[in-house]
Amino acid sequence: MSKIKNVVLWTAAIFFLFFAWSDYVKGQLTLSRLEGRVLEKSYSELAVDRGTNFVSVPRYTIRLSSGQAVTVSSPDFHSIKQGDHVLFIKQNGSISLYKRESRS
């Protein structure tokens, strides 16, 4: 009886680990494309509550011709000019600049 119980428990453990791992891998391999011309660039500061004090956090936002507003990093924000055609890749909540073409 003990051997059957061990086999069932190991099989169940492997089954659940496989599905947890496959969901993790699926999440890692899921990519989204954000593409369009840059219509507007905006900079703002957010006040974030850190317990006993407030901290201002910079927020760089770019509005694309596809209608999407994208929050990007500071280097990406400063390297892009208004009117450029850009392609961003979004993976796991982080957005990276993949390609930029000047309007010339």
mmCIF file of C-alpha atoms in Angstrom:
data_model
loop_
_atom_site.group_PDB
_atom_site.id
_atom_site.type_symbol
_atom_site.label_atom_id
_atom_site.label_comp_id
_atom_site.label_asym_id
_atom_site.label_seq_id
_atom_site.Cartn_x
_atom_site.Cartn_y
_atom_site.Cartn_z
ATOM 1 C CA MET A 1 0.000 0.000 0.000
ATOM 2 C CA SER A 2 2.845 2.340 0.808
ATOM 3 C CA LYS A 3 4.428 1.865 -2.632
ATOM 4 C CA ILE A 4 1.183 2.704 -4.440
ATOM 5 C CA LYS A 5 0.724 5.765 -2.254
ATOM 6 C CA ASN A 6 4.264 6.971 -3.077
ATOM 7 C CA VAL A 7 3.751 6.468 -6.819
ATOM 8 C CA VAL A 8 0.450 8.385 -6.750
ATOM 9 C CA LEU A 9 1.941 11.248 -4.741
ATOM 10 C CA TRP A 10 5.010 11.519 -7.016
ATOM 11 C CA THR A 11 2.834 11.407 -10.116
ATOM 12 C CA ALA A 12 0.571 14.149 -8.738
ATOM 13 C CA ALA A 13 3.588 16.280 -7.764
ATOM 14 C CA ILE A 14 5.166 15.936 -11.206
ATOM 15 C CA PHE A 15 1.808 16.695 -12.853
ATOM 16 C CA PHE A 16 1.320 19.931 -10.885
ATOM 17 C CA LEU A 17 4.961 21.026 -11.320
ATOM 18 C CA PHE A 18 4.731 20.477 -15.066
ATOM 19 C CA PHE A 19 1.640 22.676 -15.415
ATOM 20 C CA ALA A 20 3.064 25.378 -13.142
ATOM 21 C CA TRP A 21 6.307 25.401 -15.160
ATOM 22 C CA SER A 22 4.526 25.410 -18.528
ATOM 23 C CA ASP A 23 2.437 28.420 -17.450
ATOM 24 C CA TYR A 24 5.623 30.213 -16.354
ATOM 25 C CA VAL A 25 7.342 29.492 -19.672
ATOM 26 C CA LYS A 26 4.261 30.624 -21.589
ATOM 27 C CA GLY A 27 4.320 33.918 -19.676
ATOM 28 C CA GLN A 28 8.017 34.394 -20.428
ATOM 29 C CA LEU A 29 7.552 33.810 -24.146
ATOM 30 C CA THR A 30 4.496 36.045 -24.604
ATOM 31 C CA LEU A 31 5.387 39.252 -26.436
ATOM 32 C CA SER A 32 3.266 42.219 -27.470
ATOM 33 C CA ARG A 33 4.107 44.715 -30.212
ATOM 34 C CA LEU A 34 3.395 48.416 -29.853
ATOM 35 C CA GLU A 35 4.037 50.209 -33.124
ATOM 36 C CA GLY A 36 3.312 53.616 -34.631
ATOM 37 C CA ARG A 37 4.474 57.180 -35.134
ATOM 38 C CA VAL A 38 5.178 59.306 -32.090
ATOM 39 C CA LEU A 39 2.492 61.963 -31.861
ATOM 40 C CA GLU A 40 3.223 63.383 -28.432
ATOM 41 C CA LYS A 41 5.864 63.087 -25.744
ATOM 42 C CA SER A 42 5.047 64.043 -22.168
ATOM 43 C CA TYR A 43 6.902 64.114 -18.884
ATOM 44 C CA SER A 44 5.219 64.115 -15.500
ATOM 45 C CA GLU A 45 6.100 63.399 -11.914
ATOM 46 C CA LEU A 46 4.044 61.147 -9.680
ATOM 47 C CA ALA A 47 3.948 61.492 -5.912
ATOM 48 C CA VAL A 48 4.336 58.031 -4.389
ATOM 49 C CA ASP A 49 3.635 57.344 -0.716
ATOM 50 C CA ARG A 50 6.594 55.513 0.864
ATOM 51 C CA GLY A 51 5.232 55.126 4.367
ATOM 52 C CA THR A 52 6.063 58.291 6.274
ATOM 53 C CA ASN A 53 7.072 60.459 3.304
ATOM 54 C CA PHE A 54 6.239 61.111 -0.323
ATOM 55 C CA VAL A 55 8.707 60.566 -3.147
ATOM 56 C CA SER A 56 8.358 62.015 -6.643
ATOM 57 C CA VAL A 57 8.876 59.494 -9.430
ATOM 58 C CA PRO A 58 9.415 60.625 -13.043
ATOM 59 C CA ARG A 59 7.070 59.229 -15.680
ATOM 60 C CA TYR A 60 7.887 59.391 -19.388
ATOM 61 C CA THR A 61 4.902 58.794 -21.673
ATOM 62 C CA ILE A 62 4.744 58.594 -25.456
ATOM 63 C CA ARG A 63 1.459 58.624 -27.392
ATOM 64 C CA LEU A 64 1.553 56.669 -30.640
ATOM 65 C CA SER A 65 -0.485 57.075 -33.826
ATOM 66 C CA SER A 66 -2.070 53.687 -33.090
ATOM 67 C CA GLY A 67 -3.833 55.336 -30.143
ATOM 68 C CA GLN A 68 -1.721 53.728 -27.423
ATOM 69 C CA ALA A 69 -0.001 55.626 -24.640
ATOM 70 C CA VAL A 70 3.253 53.931 -23.635
ATOM 71 C CA THR A 71 5.256 54.593 -20.475
ATOM 72 C CA VAL A 72 8.927 54.213 -21.396
ATOM 73 C CA SER A 73 12.325 54.511 -19.724
ATOM 74 C CA SER A 74 14.290 57.747 -19.632
ATOM 75 C CA PRO A 75 16.931 56.742 -22.242
ATOM 76 C CA ASP A 76 14.223 55.598 -24.677
ATOM 77 C CA PHE A 77 12.244 58.804 -24.102
ATOM 78 C CA HIS A 78 15.236 61.030 -24.842
ATOM 79 C CA SER A 79 16.380 59.075 -27.914
ATOM 80 C CA ILE A 80 12.980 59.293 -29.628
ATOM 81 C CA LYS A 81 11.860 62.430 -31.454
ATOM 82 C CA GLN A 82 8.308 63.452 -32.249
ATOM 83 C CA GLY A 83 7.307 62.030 -35.633
ATOM 84 C CA ASP A 84 9.656 59.021 -35.482
ATOM 85 C CA HIS A 85 8.250 55.589 -36.312
ATOM 86 C CA VAL A 86 8.942 53.261 -33.368
ATOM 87 C CA LEU A 87 8.426 49.627 -32.460
ATOM 88 C CA PHE A 88 8.250 48.624 -28.798
ATOM 89 C CA ILE A 89 8.242 45.083 -27.429
ATOM 90 C CA LYS A 90 6.304 44.466 -24.217
ATOM 91 C CA GLN A 91 7.194 41.402 -22.155
ATOM 92 C CA ASN A 92 6.223 40.733 -18.538
ATOM 93 C CA GLY A 93 5.199 44.336 -17.942
ATOM 94 C CA SER A 94 8.473 45.836 -19.153
ATOM 95 C CA ILE A 95 8.604 47.798 -22.392
ATOM 96 C CA SER A 96 11.745 47.993 -24.529
ATOM 97 C CA LEU A 97 12.466 50.012 -27.636
ATOM 98 C CA TYR A 98 13.169 47.562 -30.443
ATOM 99 C CA LYS A 99 13.396 49.751 -33.536
ATOM 100 C CA ARG A 100 13.324 53.474 -34.311
ATOM 101 C CA GLU A 101 13.140 55.062 -37.762
ATOM 102 C CA SER A 102 13.622 58.806 -38.170
ATOM 103 C CA ARG A 103 11.059 60.823 -40.067
ATOM 104 C CA SER A 104 13.576 61.973 -42.681
#
